[in-house]
PDB file of C-alpha atoms and ligand atoms in Angstrom:
ATOM      1  CA  MET A   1     109.131 118.396 132.355  1.00 98.00           C
ATOM      2  CA  LYS A   2     106.279 117.251 130.199  1.00 98.00           C
ATOM      3  CA  LEU A   3     102.683 115.663 130.436  1.00 98.00           C
ATOM      4  CA  ILE A   4     101.905 113.167 128.160  1.00 98.00           C
ATOM      5  CA  VAL A   5      98.018 112.419 127.742  1.00 98.00           C
ATOM      6  CA  ALA A   6      97.480 109.169 125.706  1.00 98.00           C
ATOM      7  CA  VAL A   7      93.884 108.158 124.915  1.00 98.00           C
ATOM      8  CA  ILE A   8      94.451 104.376 123.979  1.00 98.00           C
ATOM      9  CA  GLN A   9      91.801 101.444 123.637  1.00 96.00           C
ATOM     10  CA  ASP A  10      91.490  99.475 126.568  1.00 96.00           C
ATOM     11  CA  LYS A  11      92.884  96.018 124.907  1.00 95.00           C
ATOM     12  CA  ASP A  12      96.279  97.919 124.783  1.00 96.00           C
ATOM     13  CA  GLN A  13      96.409  99.486 128.120  1.00 97.00           C
ATOM     14  CA  ALA A  14      98.099  96.427 130.210  1.00 97.00           C
ATOM     15  CA  ARG A  15     100.720  95.944 127.191  1.00 97.00           C
ATOM     16  CA  LEU A  16     101.576  99.867 127.372  1.00 98.00           C
ATOM     17  CA  LEU A  17     101.823  99.724 131.240  1.00 98.00           C
ATOM     18  CA  ASP A  18     103.827  96.926 131.706  1.00 98.00           C
ATOM     19  CA  ALA A  19     106.230  98.503 128.640  1.00 98.00           C
ATOM     20  CA  LEU A  20     106.373 101.947 130.521  1.00 98.00           C
ATOM     21  CA  THR A  21     107.076 100.692 133.756  1.00 98.00           C
ATOM     22  CA  GLU A  22     109.942  98.411 132.662  1.00 98.00           C
ATOM     23  CA  ALA A  23     111.363 101.339 130.946  1.00 98.00           C
ATOM     24  CA  GLY A  24     111.120 103.407 134.094  1.00 98.00           C
ATOM     25  CA  PHE A  25     108.181 105.814 133.363  1.00 98.00           C
ATOM     26  CA  ARG A  26     105.480 106.469 135.770  1.00 98.00           C
ATOM     27  CA  ALA A  27     101.852 106.718 134.742  1.00 98.00           C
ATOM     28  CA  THR A  28      98.322 107.049 136.129  1.00 98.00           C
ATOM     29  CA  LYS A  29      95.623 105.418 134.176  1.00 98.00           C
ATOM     30  CA  LEU A  30      92.230 107.041 133.963  1.00 98.00           C
ATOM     31  CA  ALA A  31      88.987 105.345 132.748  1.00 98.00           C
ATOM     32  CA  SER A  32      87.625 107.468 129.991  1.00 98.00           C
ATOM     33  CA  THR A  33      84.731 107.549 127.611  1.00 97.00           C
ATOM     34  CA  GLY A  34      85.224 108.375 123.758  1.00 94.00           C
ATOM     35  CA  GLY A  35      82.607 111.158 122.815  1.00 93.00           C
ATOM     36  CA  PHE A  36      82.040 109.802 119.243  1.00 89.00           C
ATOM     37  CA  LEU A  37      81.740 105.960 120.033  1.00 89.00           C
ATOM     38  CA  ARG A  38      80.581 106.390 123.706  1.00 90.00           C
ATOM     39  CA  GLU A  39      82.529 103.334 124.412  1.00 91.00           C
ATOM     40  CA  GLY A  40      85.080 102.980 127.382  1.00 95.00           C
ATOM     41  CA  ASN A  41      88.740 103.842 126.665  1.00 96.00           C
ATOM     42  CA  THR A  42      92.099 104.471 128.677  1.00 98.00           C
ATOM     43  CA  THR A  43      93.707 107.654 128.924  1.00 98.00           C
ATOM     44  CA  LEU A  44      97.059 107.742 130.592  1.00 98.00           C
ATOM     45  CA  LEU A  45      98.958 110.623 132.523  1.00 98.00           C
ATOM     46  CA  ILE A  46     102.554 110.135 131.993  1.00 98.00           C
ATOM     47  CA  GLY A  47     104.952 112.665 133.643  1.00 98.00           C
ATOM     48  CA  VAL A  48     108.228 112.709 131.776  1.00 98.00           C
ATOM     49  CA  GLU A  49     111.672 114.755 131.682  1.00 98.00           C
ATOM     50  CA  ASP A  50     112.089 116.306 128.359  1.00 98.00           C
ATOM     51  CA  ASP A  51     114.649 114.284 126.986  1.00 98.00           C
ATOM     52  CA  ARG A  52     112.776 111.308 127.805  1.00 98.00           C
ATOM     53  CA  VAL A  53     109.561 112.064 125.444  1.00 98.00           C
ATOM     54  CA  ASP A  54     110.624 110.487 122.275  1.00 98.00           C
ATOM     55  CA  HIS A  55     111.606 107.399 124.349  1.00 98.00           C
ATOM     56  CA  ALA A  56     108.012 107.421 125.886  1.00 98.00           C
ATOM     57  CA  LEU A  57     106.507 108.328 122.512  1.00 98.00           C
ATOM     58  CA  GLN A  58     108.196 105.429 121.138  1.00 98.00           C
ATOM     59  CA  ILE A  59     106.589 102.656 123.572  1.00 98.00           C
ATOM     60  CA  ILE A  60     103.011 104.064 123.010  1.00 98.00           C
ATOM     61  CA  ARG A  61     103.730 103.968 119.150  1.00 97.00           C
ATOM     62  CA  ARG A  62     105.145 100.190 119.616  1.00 97.00           C
ATOM     63  CA  THR A  63     102.371  99.105 121.758  1.00 97.00           C
ATOM     64  CA  CYS A  64      99.100 100.792 120.691  1.00 97.00           C
ATOM     65  CA  LYS A  65      97.421  99.469 117.667  1.00 93.00           C
ATOM     66  CA  ALA A  66      94.722 100.758 115.413  1.00 94.00           C
ATOM     67  CA  ARG A  67      91.686  98.644 114.765  1.00 93.00           C
ATOM     68  CA  GLU A  68      88.605  98.597 112.697  1.00 93.00           C
ATOM     69  CA  GLN A  69      85.315  98.929 114.746  1.00 88.00           C
ATOM     70  CA  LEU A  70      81.914  98.392 113.336  1.00 87.00           C
ATOM     71  CA  VAL A  71      79.647 101.534 114.554  1.00 83.00           C
ATOM     72  CA  THR A  72      76.006 101.938 114.131  1.00 79.00           C
ATOM     73  CA  PRO A  73      75.554 106.079 114.484  1.00 68.00           C
ATOM     74  CA  LEU A  74      72.571 107.301 116.692  1.00 66.00           C
ATOM     75  CA  SER A  75      69.536 108.826 114.803  1.00 59.00           C
ATOM     76  CA  PRO A  76      70.493 112.100 113.460  1.00 59.00           C
ATOM     77  CA  MET A  77      69.475 115.001 115.773  1.00 58.00           C
ATOM     78  CA  GLY A  78      65.947 116.891 114.559  1.00 60.00           C
ATOM     79  CA  GLY A  79      65.371 114.375 112.038  1.00 61.00           C
ATOM     80  CA  PRO A  80      62.659 112.258 111.366  1.00 67.00           C
ATOM     81  CA  ALA A  81      63.330 109.118 113.656  1.00 66.00           C
ATOM     82  CA  ASP A  82      60.906 106.998 111.843  1.00 69.00           C
ATOM     83  CA  ALA A  83      62.448 107.573 108.232  1.00 70.00           C
ATOM     84  CA  TYR A  84      66.255 106.695 109.817  1.00 71.00           C
ATOM     85  CA  ILE A  85      67.844 103.370 109.090  1.00 73.00           C
ATOM     86  CA  PRO A  86      70.663 102.859 111.088  1.00 76.00           C
ATOM     87  CA  PHE A  87      73.344 100.917 109.228  1.00 83.00           C
ATOM     88  CA  PRO A  88      76.756 100.179 110.810  1.00 87.00           C
ATOM     89  CA  VAL A  89      79.989 101.961 109.558  1.00 87.00           C
ATOM     90  CA  GLU A  90      83.452 101.109 110.005  1.00 91.00           C
ATOM     91  CA  VAL A  91      85.833 103.607 111.703  1.00 91.00           C
ATOM     92  CA  ILE A  92      89.468 103.109 112.520  1.00 93.00           C
ATOM     93  CA  VAL A  93      90.253 103.702 116.148  1.00 92.00           C
ATOM     94  CA  GLY A  94      93.799 104.550 117.130  1.00 86.00           C
ATOM     95  CA  GLY A  95      96.808 103.755 117.789  1.00 94.00           C
ATOM     96  CA  ALA A  96      96.676 106.357 120.522  1.00 97.00           C
ATOM     97  CA  THR A  97      95.754 110.058 120.272  1.00 98.00           C
ATOM     98  CA  VAL A  98      98.357 111.850 122.445  1.00 98.00           C
ATOM     99  CA  PHE A  99      98.675 115.041 123.364  1.00 98.00           C
ATOM    100  CA  VAL A 100     102.319 116.597 125.051  1.00 98.00           C
ATOM    101  CA  LEU A 101     102.089 119.315 127.307  1.00 98.00           C
ATOM    102  CA  ASN A 102     104.414 121.413 129.183  1.00 98.00           C
ATOM    103  CA  VAL A 103     104.571 121.354 132.634  1.00 98.00           C
ATOM    104  CA  GLU A 104     104.726 124.602 134.589  1.00 98.00           C
ATOM    105  CA  ARG A 105     105.496 122.881 137.895  1.00 97.00           C
ATOM    106  CA  PHE A 106     105.854 119.614 139.180  1.00 97.00           C
ATOM    107  CA  GLU A 107     105.562 119.088 142.919  1.00 97.00           C
ATOM    108  CA  LYS A 108     105.404 115.945 144.981  1.00 94.00           C
ATOM    109  CA  PHE A 109     105.037 115.930 148.788  1.00 96.00           C
TER     110      PHE A 109
HETATM  111  P1  2BA B 201      86.073 108.398 120.225  1.00 81.06           P
HETATM  112  O1  2BA B 201      85.510 109.754 120.469  1.00 81.06           O
HETATM  113  O2  2BA B 201      85.072 107.450 120.630  1.00 81.06           O
HETATM  114  O3  2BA B 201      86.309 107.882 118.653  1.00 81.06           O
HETATM  115  C1  2BA B 201      86.777 106.929 118.079  1.00 81.06           C
HETATM  116  C2  2BA B 201      86.758 106.721 116.602  1.00 81.06           C
HETATM  117  O4  2BA B 201      85.818 107.376 115.956  1.00 81.06           O
HETATM  118  C3  2BA B 201      88.090 107.974 116.341  1.00 81.06           C
HETATM  119  O5  2BA B 201      89.421 106.893 116.473  1.00 81.06           O
HETATM  120  C4  2BA B 201      87.747 107.887 114.891  1.00 81.06           C
HETATM  121  O6  2BA B 201      88.329 106.890 113.776  1.00 81.06           O
HETATM  122  C5  2BA B 201      86.096 108.157 114.586  1.00 81.06           C
HETATM  123  N1  2BA B 201      85.768 109.476 115.110  1.00 81.06           N
HETATM  124  C6  2BA B 201      85.686 110.181 115.946  1.00 81.06           C
HETATM  125  N2  2BA B 201      85.082 111.232 115.594  1.00 81.06           N
HETATM  126  C7  2BA B 201      84.292 111.180 114.911  1.00 81.06           C
HETATM  127  C8  2BA B 201      83.674 112.240 113.632  1.00 81.06           C
HETATM  128  N3  2BA B 201      83.178 113.169 114.339  1.00 81.06           N
HETATM  129  N4  2BA B 201      83.304 111.587 112.587  1.00 81.06           N
HETATM  130  C9  2BA B 201      83.838 110.323 112.173  1.00 81.06           C
HETATM  131  N5  2BA B 201      84.515 109.615 112.922  1.00 81.06           N
HETATM  132  C10 2BA B 201      84.937 110.036 113.886  1.00 81.06           C
HETATM  133  P2  2BA B 201      90.412 108.086 117.047  1.00 81.06           P
HETATM  134  O7  2BA B 201      90.740 109.226 115.994  1.00 81.06           O
HETATM  135  O8  2BA B 201      91.741 107.063 116.953  1.00 81.06           O
HETATM  136  O9  2BA B 201      90.285 108.716 118.683  1.00 81.06           O
HETATM  137  C11 2BA B 201      90.157 107.710 119.524  1.00 81.06           C
HETATM  138  C12 2BA B 201      89.652 108.376 120.765  1.00 81.06           C
HETATM  139  O10 2BA B 201      90.545 109.122 120.990  1.00 81.06           O
HETATM  140  C13 2BA B 201      88.446 109.131 120.719  1.00 81.06           C
HETATM  141  O11 2BA B 201      87.346 107.992 120.866  1.00 81.06           O
HETATM  142  C14 2BA B 201      88.403 109.885 121.737  1.00 81.06           C
HETATM  143  O12 2BA B 201      88.327 109.414 123.113  1.00 81.06           O
HETATM  144  C15 2BA B 201      90.350 110.684 121.693  1.00 81.06           C
HETATM  145  N6  2BA B 201      90.354 111.426 121.038  1.00 81.06           N
HETATM  146  C16 2BA B 201      90.510 111.922 119.754  1.00 81.06           C
HETATM  147  N7  2BA B 201      90.883 112.724 119.143  1.00 81.06           N
HETATM  148  C17 2BA B 201      90.630 113.395 120.258  1.00 81.06           C
HETATM  149  C18 2BA B 201      90.710 115.105 120.392  1.00 81.06           C
HETATM  150  N8  2BA B 201      91.065 115.986 119.718  1.00 81.06           N
HETATM  151  N9  2BA B 201      90.768 115.382 121.798  1.00 81.06           N
HETATM  152  C19 2BA B 201      90.386 114.571 122.563  1.00 81.06           C
HETATM  153  N10 2BA B 201      90.156 113.351 122.570  1.00 81.06           N
HETATM  154  C20 2BA B 201      90.397 112.772 121.477  1.00 81.06           C
END
């Protein structure tokens, strides 16, 4: 068994959960925050049998879109704040950031 940990954008979570449920996967949704943007995103925990991992990844790939986002970086640590002129930069936020972990043991009581 594997545990898929997928960090996705909030905008994609409803579509992804619908598609996963429809295909017979089970998932847990966690509210998370990206370390860089400090904005809300969604982390899904999806426990799957080994032979279904690729199918789950296919659904994630199909459902989650990369988007451009404008970010104004925080002032640099230790630098003179008055000399810092913040200007927005564009970053491309996933798709999905996906980790596939081996599950040593799975129990359900
Ligand atoms: P954030 O950390 O808020 O990052 C959002 C986007 O900002 C990233 O998109 C990337 O395009 C950019 N970014 C992140 N760190 C950067 C840096 N040090 N310098 C320049 N640009 C940077 P994604 O790569 O698609 O990541 C989306 C979200 O997935 C991340 O949100 C974070 O919550 C999670 N994530 C990405 N890589 C991860 C990792 N190795 N471990 C844990 N979580 C990760």
